[in-house]
mmCIF file of C-alpha atoms and ligand atoms in Angstrom:
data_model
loop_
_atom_site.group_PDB
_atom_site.id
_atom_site.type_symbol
_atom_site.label_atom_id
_atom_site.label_comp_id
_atom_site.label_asym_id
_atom_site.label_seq_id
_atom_site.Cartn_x
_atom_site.Cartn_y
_atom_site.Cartn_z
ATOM 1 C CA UNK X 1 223.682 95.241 -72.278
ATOM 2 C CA UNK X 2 221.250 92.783 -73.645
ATOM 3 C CA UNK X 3 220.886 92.497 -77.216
ATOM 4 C CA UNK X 4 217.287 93.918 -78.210
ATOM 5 C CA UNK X 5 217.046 91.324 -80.978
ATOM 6 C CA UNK X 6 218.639 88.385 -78.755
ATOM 7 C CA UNK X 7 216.197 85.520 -78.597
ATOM 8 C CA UNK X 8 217.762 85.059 -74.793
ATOM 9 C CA UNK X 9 215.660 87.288 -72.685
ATOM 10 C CA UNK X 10 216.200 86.618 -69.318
ATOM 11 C CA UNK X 11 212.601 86.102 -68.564
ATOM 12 C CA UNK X 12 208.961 86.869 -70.105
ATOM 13 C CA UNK X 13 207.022 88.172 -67.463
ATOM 14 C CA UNK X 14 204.114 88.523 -70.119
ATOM 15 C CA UNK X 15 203.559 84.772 -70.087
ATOM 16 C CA UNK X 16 201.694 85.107 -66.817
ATOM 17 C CA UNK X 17 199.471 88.436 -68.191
ATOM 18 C CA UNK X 18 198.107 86.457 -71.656
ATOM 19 C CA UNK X 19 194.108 85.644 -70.493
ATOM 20 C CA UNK X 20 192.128 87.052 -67.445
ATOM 21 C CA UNK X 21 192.467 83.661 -66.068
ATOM 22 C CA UNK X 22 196.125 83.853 -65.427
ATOM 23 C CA UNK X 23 196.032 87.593 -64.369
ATOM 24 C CA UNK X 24 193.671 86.911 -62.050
ATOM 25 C CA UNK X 25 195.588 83.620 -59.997
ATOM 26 C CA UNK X 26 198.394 86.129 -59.926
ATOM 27 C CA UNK X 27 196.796 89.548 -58.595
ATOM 28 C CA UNK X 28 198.257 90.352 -55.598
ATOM 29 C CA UNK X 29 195.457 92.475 -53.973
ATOM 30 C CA UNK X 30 191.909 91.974 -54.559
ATOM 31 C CA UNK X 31 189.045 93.852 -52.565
ATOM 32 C CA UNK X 32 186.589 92.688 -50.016
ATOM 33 C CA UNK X 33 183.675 94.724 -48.642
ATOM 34 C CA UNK X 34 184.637 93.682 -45.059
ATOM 35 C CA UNK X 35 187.644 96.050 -45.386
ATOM 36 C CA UNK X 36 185.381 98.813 -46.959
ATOM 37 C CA UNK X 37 183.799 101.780 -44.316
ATOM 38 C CA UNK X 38 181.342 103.835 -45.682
ATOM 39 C CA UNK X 39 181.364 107.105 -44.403
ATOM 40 C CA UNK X 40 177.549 109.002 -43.633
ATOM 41 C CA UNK X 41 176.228 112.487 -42.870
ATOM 42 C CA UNK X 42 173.090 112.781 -40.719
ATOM 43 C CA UNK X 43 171.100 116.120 -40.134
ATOM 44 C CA UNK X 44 168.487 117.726 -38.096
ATOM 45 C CA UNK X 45 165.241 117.360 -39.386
ATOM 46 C CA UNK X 46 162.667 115.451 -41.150
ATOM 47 C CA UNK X 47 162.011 113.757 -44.757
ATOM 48 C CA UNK X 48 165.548 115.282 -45.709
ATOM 49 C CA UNK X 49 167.740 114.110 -48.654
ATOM 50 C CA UNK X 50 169.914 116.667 -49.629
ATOM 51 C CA UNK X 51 172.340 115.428 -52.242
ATOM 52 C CA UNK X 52 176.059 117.228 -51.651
ATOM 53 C CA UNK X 53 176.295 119.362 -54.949
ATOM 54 C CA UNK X 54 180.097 118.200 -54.667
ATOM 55 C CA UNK X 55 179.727 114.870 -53.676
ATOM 56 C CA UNK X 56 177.130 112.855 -56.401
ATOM 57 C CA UNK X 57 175.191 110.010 -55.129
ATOM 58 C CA UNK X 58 176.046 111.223 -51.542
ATOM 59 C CA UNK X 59 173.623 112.983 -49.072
ATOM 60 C CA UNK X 60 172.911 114.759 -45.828
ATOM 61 C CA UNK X 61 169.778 112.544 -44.187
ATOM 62 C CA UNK X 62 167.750 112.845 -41.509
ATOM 63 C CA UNK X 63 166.669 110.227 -39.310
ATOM 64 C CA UNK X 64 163.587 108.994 -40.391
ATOM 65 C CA UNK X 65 164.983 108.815 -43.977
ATOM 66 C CA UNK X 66 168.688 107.436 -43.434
ATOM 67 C CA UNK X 67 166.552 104.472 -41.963
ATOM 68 C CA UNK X 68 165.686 102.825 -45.521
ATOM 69 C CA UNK X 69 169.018 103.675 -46.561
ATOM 70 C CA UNK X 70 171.246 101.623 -44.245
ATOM 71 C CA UNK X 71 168.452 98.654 -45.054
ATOM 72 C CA UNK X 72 169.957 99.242 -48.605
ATOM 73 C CA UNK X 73 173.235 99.064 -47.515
ATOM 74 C CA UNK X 74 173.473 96.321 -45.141
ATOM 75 C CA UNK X 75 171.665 94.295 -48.341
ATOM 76 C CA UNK X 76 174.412 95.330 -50.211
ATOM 77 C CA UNK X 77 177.145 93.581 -48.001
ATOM 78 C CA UNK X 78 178.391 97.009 -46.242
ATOM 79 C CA UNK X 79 178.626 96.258 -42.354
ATOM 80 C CA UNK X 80 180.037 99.267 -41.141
ATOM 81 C CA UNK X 81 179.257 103.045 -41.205
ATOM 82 C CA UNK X 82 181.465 106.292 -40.161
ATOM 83 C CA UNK X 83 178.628 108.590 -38.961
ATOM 84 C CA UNK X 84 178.882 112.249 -39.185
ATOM 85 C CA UNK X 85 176.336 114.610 -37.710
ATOM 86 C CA UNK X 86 175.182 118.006 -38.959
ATOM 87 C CA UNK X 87 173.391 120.091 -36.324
ATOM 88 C CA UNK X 88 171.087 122.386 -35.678
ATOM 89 C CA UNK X 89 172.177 124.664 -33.585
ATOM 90 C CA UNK X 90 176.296 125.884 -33.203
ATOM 91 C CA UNK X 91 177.879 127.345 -30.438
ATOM 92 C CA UNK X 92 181.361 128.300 -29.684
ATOM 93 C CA UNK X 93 182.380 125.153 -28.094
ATOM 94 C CA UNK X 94 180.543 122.966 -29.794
ATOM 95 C CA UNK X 95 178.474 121.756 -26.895
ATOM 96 C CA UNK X 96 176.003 119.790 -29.123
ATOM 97 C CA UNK X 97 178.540 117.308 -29.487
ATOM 98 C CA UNK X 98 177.924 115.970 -25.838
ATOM 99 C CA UNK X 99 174.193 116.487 -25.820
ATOM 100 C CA UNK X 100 172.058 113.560 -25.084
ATOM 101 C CA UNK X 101 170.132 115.177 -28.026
ATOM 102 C CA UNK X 102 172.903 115.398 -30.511
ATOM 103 C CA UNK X 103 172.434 114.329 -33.994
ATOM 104 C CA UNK X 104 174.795 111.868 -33.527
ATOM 105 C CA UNK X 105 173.045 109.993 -29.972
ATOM 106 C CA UNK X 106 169.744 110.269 -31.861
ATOM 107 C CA UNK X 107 170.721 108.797 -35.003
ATOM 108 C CA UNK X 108 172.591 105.807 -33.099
ATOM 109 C CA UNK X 109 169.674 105.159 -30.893
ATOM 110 C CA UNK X 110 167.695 104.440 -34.003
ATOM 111 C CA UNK X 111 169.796 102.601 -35.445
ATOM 112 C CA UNK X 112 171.201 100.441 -33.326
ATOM 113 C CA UNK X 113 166.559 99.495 -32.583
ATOM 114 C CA UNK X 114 166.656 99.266 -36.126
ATOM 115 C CA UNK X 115 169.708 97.369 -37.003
ATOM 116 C CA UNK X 116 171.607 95.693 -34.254
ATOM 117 C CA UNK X 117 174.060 94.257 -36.636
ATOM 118 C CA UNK X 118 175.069 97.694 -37.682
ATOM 119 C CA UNK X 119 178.619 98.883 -37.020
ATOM 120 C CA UNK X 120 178.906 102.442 -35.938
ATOM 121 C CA UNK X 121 182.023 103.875 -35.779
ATOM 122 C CA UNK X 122 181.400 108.206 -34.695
ATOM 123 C CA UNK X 123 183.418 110.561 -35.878
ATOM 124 C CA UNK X 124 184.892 112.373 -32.657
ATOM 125 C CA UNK X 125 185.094 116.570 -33.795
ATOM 126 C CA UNK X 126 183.886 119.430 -33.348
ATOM 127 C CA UNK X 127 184.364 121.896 -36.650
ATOM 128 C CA UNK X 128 180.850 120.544 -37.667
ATOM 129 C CA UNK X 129 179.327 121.973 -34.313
ATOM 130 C CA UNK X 130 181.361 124.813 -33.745
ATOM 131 C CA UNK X 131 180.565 128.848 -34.706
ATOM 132 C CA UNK X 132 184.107 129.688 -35.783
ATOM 133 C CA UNK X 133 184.493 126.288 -37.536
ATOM 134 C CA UNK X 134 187.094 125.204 -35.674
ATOM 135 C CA UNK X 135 188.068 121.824 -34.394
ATOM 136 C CA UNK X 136 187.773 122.776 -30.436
ATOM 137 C CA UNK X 137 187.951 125.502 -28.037
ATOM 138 C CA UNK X 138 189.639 128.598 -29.552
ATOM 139 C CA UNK X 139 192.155 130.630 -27.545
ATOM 140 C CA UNK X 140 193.358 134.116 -28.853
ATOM 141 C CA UNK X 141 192.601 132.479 -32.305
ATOM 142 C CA UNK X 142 194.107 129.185 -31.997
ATOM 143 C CA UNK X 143 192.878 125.321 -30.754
ATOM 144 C CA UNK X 144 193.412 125.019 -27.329
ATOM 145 C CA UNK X 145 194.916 121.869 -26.657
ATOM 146 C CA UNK X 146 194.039 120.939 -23.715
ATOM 147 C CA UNK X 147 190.426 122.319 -22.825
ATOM 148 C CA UNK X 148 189.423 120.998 -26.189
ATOM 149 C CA UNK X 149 190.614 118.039 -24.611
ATOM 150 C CA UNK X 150 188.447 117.815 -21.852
ATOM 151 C CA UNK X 151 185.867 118.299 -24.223
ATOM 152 C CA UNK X 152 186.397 115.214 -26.586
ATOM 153 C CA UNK X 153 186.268 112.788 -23.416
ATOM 154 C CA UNK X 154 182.353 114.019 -23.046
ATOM 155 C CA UNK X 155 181.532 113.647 -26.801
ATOM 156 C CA UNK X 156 182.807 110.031 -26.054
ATOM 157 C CA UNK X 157 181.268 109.504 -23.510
ATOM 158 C CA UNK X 158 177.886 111.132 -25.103
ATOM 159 C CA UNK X 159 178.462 108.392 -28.266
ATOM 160 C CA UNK X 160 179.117 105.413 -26.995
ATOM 161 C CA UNK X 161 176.463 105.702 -24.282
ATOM 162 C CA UNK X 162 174.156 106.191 -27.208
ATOM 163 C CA UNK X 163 175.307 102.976 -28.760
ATOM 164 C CA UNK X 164 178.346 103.414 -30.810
ATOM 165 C CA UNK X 165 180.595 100.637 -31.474
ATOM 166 C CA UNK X 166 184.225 102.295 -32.375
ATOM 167 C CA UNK X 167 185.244 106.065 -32.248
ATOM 168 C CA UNK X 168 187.286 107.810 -34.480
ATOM 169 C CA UNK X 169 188.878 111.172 -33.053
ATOM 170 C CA UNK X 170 189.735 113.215 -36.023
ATOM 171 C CA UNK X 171 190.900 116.420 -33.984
ATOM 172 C CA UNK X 172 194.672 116.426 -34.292
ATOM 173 C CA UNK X 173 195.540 117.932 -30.802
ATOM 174 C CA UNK X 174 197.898 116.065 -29.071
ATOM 175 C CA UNK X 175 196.998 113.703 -26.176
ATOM 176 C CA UNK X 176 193.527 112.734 -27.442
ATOM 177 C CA UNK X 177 194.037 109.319 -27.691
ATOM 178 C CA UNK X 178 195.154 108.885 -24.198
ATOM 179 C CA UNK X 179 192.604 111.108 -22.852
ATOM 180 C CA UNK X 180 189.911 109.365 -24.805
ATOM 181 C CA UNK X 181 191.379 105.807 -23.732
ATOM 182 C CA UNK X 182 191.476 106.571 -20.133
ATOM 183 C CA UNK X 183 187.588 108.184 -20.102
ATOM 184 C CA UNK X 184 186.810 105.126 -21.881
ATOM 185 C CA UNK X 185 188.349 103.163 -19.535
ATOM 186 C CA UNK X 186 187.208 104.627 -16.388
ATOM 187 C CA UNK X 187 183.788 104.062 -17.294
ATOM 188 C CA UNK X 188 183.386 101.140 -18.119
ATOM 189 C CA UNK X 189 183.798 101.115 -21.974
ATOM 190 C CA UNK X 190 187.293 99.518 -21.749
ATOM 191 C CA UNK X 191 185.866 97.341 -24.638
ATOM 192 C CA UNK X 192 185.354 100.491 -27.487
ATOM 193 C CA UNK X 193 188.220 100.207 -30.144
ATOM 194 C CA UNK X 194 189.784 103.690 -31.142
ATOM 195 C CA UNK X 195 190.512 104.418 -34.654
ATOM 196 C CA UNK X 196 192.354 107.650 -34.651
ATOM 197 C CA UNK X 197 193.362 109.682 -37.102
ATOM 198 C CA UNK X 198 196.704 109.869 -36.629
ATOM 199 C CA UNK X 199 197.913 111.145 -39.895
ATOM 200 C CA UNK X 200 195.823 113.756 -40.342
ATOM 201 C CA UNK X 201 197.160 116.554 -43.321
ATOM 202 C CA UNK X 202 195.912 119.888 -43.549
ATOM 203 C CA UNK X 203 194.386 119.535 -46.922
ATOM 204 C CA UNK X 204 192.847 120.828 -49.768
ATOM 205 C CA UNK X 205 191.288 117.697 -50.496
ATOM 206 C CA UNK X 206 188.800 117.987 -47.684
ATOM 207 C CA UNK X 207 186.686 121.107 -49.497
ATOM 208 C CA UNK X 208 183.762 118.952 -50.867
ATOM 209 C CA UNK X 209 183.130 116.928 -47.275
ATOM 210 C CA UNK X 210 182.846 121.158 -45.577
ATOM 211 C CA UNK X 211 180.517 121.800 -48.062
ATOM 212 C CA UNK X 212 178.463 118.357 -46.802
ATOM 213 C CA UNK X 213 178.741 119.442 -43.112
ATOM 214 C CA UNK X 214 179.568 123.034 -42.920
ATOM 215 C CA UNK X 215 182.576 123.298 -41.362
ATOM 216 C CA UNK X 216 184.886 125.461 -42.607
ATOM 217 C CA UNK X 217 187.280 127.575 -40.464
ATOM 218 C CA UNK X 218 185.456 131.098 -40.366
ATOM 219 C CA UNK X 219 188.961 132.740 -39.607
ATOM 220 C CA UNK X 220 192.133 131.306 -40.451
ATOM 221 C CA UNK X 221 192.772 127.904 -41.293
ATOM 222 C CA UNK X 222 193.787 123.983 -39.701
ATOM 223 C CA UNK X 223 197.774 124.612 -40.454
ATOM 224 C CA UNK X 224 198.371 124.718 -36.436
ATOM 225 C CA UNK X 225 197.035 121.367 -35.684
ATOM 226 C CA UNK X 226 196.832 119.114 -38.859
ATOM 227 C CA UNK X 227 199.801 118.012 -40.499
ATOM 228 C CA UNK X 228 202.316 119.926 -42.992
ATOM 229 C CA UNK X 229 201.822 118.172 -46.449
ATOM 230 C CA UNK X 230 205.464 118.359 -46.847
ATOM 231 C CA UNK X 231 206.630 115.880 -44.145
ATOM 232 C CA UNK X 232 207.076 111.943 -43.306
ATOM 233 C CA UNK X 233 209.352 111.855 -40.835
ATOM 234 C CA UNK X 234 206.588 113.113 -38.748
ATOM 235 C CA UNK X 235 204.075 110.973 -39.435
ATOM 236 C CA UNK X 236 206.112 108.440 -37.672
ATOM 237 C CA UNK X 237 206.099 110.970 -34.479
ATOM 238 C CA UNK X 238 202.729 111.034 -34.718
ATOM 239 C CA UNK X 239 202.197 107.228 -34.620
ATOM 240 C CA UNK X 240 204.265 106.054 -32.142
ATOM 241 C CA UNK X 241 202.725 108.693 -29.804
ATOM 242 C CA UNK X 242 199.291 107.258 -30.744
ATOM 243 C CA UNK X 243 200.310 103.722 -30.271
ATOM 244 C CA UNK X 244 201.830 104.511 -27.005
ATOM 245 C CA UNK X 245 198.544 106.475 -25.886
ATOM 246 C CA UNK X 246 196.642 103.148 -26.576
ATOM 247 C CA UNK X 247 195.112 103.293 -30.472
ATOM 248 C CA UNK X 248 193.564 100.342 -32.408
ATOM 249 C CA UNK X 249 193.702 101.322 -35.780
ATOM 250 C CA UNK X 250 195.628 103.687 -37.136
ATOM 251 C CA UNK X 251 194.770 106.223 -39.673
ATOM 252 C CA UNK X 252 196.119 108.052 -42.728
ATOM 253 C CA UNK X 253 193.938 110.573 -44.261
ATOM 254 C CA UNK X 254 193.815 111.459 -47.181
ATOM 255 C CA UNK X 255 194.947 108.942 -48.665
ATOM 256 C CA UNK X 256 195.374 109.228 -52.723
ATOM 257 C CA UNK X 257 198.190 111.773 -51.962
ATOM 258 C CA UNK X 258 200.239 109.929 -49.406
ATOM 259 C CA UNK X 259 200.371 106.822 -50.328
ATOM 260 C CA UNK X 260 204.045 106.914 -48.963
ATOM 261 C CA UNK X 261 202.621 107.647 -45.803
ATOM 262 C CA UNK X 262 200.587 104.328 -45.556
ATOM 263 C CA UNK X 263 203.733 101.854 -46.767
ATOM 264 C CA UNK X 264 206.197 103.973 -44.098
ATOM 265 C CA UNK X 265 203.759 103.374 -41.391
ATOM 266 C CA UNK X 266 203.111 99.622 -42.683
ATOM 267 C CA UNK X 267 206.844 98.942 -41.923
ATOM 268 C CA UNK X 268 206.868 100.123 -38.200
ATOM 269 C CA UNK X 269 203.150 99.105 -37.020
ATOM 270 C CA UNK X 270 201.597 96.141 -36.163
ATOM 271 C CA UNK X 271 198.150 97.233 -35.764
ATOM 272 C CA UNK X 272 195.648 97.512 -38.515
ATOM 273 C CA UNK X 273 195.912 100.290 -40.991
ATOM 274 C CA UNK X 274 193.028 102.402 -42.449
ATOM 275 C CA UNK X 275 193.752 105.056 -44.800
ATOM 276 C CA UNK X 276 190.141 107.566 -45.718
ATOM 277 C CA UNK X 277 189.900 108.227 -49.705
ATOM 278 C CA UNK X 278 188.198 111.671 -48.851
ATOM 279 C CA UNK X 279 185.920 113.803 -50.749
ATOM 280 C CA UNK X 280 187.884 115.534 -53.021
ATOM 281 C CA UNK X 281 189.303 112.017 -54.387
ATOM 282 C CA UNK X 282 186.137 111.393 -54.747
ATOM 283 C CA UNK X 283 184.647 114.312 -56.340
ATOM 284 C CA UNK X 284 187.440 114.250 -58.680
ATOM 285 C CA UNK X 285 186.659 110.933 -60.126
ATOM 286 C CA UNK X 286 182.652 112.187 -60.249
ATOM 287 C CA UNK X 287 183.210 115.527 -62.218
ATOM 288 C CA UNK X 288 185.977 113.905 -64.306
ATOM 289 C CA UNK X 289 183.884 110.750 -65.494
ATOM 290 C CA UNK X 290 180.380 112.925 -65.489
ATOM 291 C CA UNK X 291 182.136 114.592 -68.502
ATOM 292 C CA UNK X 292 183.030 111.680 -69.969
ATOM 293 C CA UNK X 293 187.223 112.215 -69.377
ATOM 294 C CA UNK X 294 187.959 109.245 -67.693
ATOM 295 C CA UNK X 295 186.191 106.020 -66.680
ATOM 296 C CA UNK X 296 184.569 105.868 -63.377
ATOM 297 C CA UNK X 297 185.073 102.299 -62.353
ATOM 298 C CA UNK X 298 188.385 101.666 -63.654
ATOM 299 C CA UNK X 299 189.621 104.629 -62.189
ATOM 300 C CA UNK X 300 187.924 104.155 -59.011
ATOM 301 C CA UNK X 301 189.043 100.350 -58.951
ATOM 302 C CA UNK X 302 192.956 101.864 -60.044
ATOM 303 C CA UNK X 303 192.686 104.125 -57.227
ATOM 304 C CA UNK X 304 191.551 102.322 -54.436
ATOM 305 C CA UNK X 305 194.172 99.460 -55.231
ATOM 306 C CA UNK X 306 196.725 101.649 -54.727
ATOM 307 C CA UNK X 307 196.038 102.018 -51.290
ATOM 308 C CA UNK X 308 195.933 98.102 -51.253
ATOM 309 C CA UNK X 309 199.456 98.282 -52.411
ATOM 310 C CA UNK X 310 200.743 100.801 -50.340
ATOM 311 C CA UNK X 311 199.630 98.695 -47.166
ATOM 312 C CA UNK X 312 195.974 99.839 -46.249
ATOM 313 C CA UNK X 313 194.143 96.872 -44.443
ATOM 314 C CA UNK X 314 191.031 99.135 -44.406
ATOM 315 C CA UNK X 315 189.419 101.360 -46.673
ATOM 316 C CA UNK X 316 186.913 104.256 -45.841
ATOM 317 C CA UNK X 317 185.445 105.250 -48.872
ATOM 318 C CA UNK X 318 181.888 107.043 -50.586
ATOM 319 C CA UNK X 319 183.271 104.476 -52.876
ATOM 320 C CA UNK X 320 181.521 102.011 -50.909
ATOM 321 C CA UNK X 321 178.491 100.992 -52.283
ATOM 322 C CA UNK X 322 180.198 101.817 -55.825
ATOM 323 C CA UNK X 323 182.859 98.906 -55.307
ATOM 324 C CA UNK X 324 179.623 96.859 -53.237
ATOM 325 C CA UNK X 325 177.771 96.521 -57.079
ATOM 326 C CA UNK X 326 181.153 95.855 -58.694
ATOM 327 C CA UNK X 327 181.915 92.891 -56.265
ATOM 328 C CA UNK X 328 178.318 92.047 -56.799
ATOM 329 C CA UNK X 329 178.644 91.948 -60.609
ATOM 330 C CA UNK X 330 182.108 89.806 -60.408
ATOM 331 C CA UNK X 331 180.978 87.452 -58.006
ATOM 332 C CA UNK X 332 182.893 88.759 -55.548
ATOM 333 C CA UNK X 333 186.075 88.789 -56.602
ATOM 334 C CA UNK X 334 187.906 92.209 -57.507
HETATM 335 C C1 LIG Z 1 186.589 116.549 -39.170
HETATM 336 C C2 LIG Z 1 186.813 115.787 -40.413
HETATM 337 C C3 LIG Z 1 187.149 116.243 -41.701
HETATM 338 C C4 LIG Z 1 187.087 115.122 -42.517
HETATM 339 C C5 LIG Z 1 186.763 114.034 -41.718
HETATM 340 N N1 LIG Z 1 186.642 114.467 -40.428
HETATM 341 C C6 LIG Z 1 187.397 117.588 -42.250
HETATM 342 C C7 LIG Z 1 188.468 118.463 -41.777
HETATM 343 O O1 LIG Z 1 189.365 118.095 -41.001
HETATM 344 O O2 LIG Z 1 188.409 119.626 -42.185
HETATM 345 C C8 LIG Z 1 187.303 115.099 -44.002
HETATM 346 C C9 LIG Z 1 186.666 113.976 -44.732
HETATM 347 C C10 LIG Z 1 186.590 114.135 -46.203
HETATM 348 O O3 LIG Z 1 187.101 115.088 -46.814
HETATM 349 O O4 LIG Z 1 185.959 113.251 -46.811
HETATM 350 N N2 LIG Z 1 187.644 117.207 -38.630
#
């Protein structure tokens, strides 16, 4: 054992901490907005800016008001949004999902006139749209793989004729990337990336984002189709079936609590990882710093590095335009 008082330490790895200078030539992550997605909620409706009692600083818009926003945005450096919709109308299947009409077609119509540059990736679900909150067509109480299935291929095909750029199925049922990549395929939008969420826990985390688009299960809950919190092993099930079925970008959500999810999946992929810091990471931080009990940037900043760390190469985050000023403030460098 080495002598505590023994002028022979083996090394001094505080020599390269001693100014901000040093610290920062040696970070080993540092952000950049192009990794950043900021995730949106659209409603039905006119001159609408409901703020998410859950969720500070983020809203539900309607059209004609989420306009000036994404001007704001796109000023601020962010490129990209993940666009939820919040209907008017529910049904059981969720049929406004596919509608020419949807939230979702209307809102990426105007904003692709508006802002060609924009990148709209869709969120590809349907507890948002459905009566009994679930994410599909129910059967004796539980998702029905496969005719929710044949479902999702005409919400695709509803979004990306309406202009969107990337889709993200967030449904959990197996086979929907292959069904989505061959419907893409066959009609001609061989092109569209798919971001799926392959790692998809059943989790607590997600309360604050129901609240924002009502979508809570009305009877029973999302155990059957999203992931057990307890397991890894699976998640690499669950990835190599996506890869095989054709996915771009692979996703872990959420993301503060399985961090070991994102460095397993790091080590066996070779595609692009995003991880989504979801509402309830990000309601924590809001509540916690609005009373004063911990720091909002530095904890923000401390979080969102640690999906750096663990092997995210994207980040989707309300964070967004938070980290946007920071960046802005620091010339950039983070
Ligand atoms: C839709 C969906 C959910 C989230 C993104 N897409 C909720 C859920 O599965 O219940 C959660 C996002 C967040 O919490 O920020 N299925």
């Amino acid at each position: 054992m080495m002598d505590i008082k023994s002028k022979n330490l083996l090394d001094r790895p505080r020599r390269l901490r001693q100014n901000m200078t040093l610290r920062k030539m040696v970070s080993e992550n540092h952000f950049h907005l192009d990794e950043f997605i900021y995730p949106m909620f659209v409603i039905d409706g006119n001159k609408i800016k409901n703020e998410i009692p859950s969720m500070p600083g983020i809203y539900q818009w309607s059209i004609d008001m989420i306009v000036s926003e994404i001007d704001a945005i796109i000023n601020m450096g962010i490129s990209k949004i993940l666009l939820f919709g919040v209907p008017e109308n529910k049904d059981e299947q969720g049929s406004a999902t596919w509608s020419d009409d949807g939230i979702i077609q209307k809102t990426v119509r105007k904003l692709k006139h508006e802002f060609p540059e924009l990148y709209i990736i869709s969120d590809v679900c349907f507890c948002g749209y459905t009566d009994h909150g679930h994410c599909g067509v129910l059967q004796d109480g539980d998702l029905h793989n496969d005719m929710t299935l044949s479902n999702v291929s005409k919400q695709v095909l509803s979004h990306v004729s309406a202009g969107v750029d990337m889709v993200a199925p967030s449904l959990m049922i197996d086979g929907m990337v292959g069904e989505i990549r061959s419907t893409l395929d066959g009609n001609g939008f061989s092109q569209i990336p798919i971001m799926s969420y392959s790692v998809k826990y059943a989790s607590s985390f997600y309360g604050p984002f129901r609240e924002a688009v009502d979508s809570s299960p009305k009877i029973g809950d999302r155990k059957t189709y999203q992931m057990d919190p307890a397991n890894r092993r699976e998640a690499l099930k669950e990835v190599e079936l996506d890869l095989m079925e054709g996915a771009d970008i692979i996703m872990v959500k959420p993301a503060l609590s399985y961090l070991d999810i994102i460095r397993d999946i790091k080590q066996i992929c070779n595609v692009p990882i995003a991880c989504y810091n979801v509402s309830g990471e990000y309601s924590m931080v809001k509540a916690s710093a609005n009373k004063g009990w911990l720091d909002h940037d530095e904890v923000m900043v401390e979080m969102l590095l640690s999906m750096k760390r663990a092997g995210a190469d994207i980040i989707i985050s309300y964070f967004a335009k938070d980290i946007a000023k920071i960046l802005r403030d620091s010339h950039g460098i983070r």
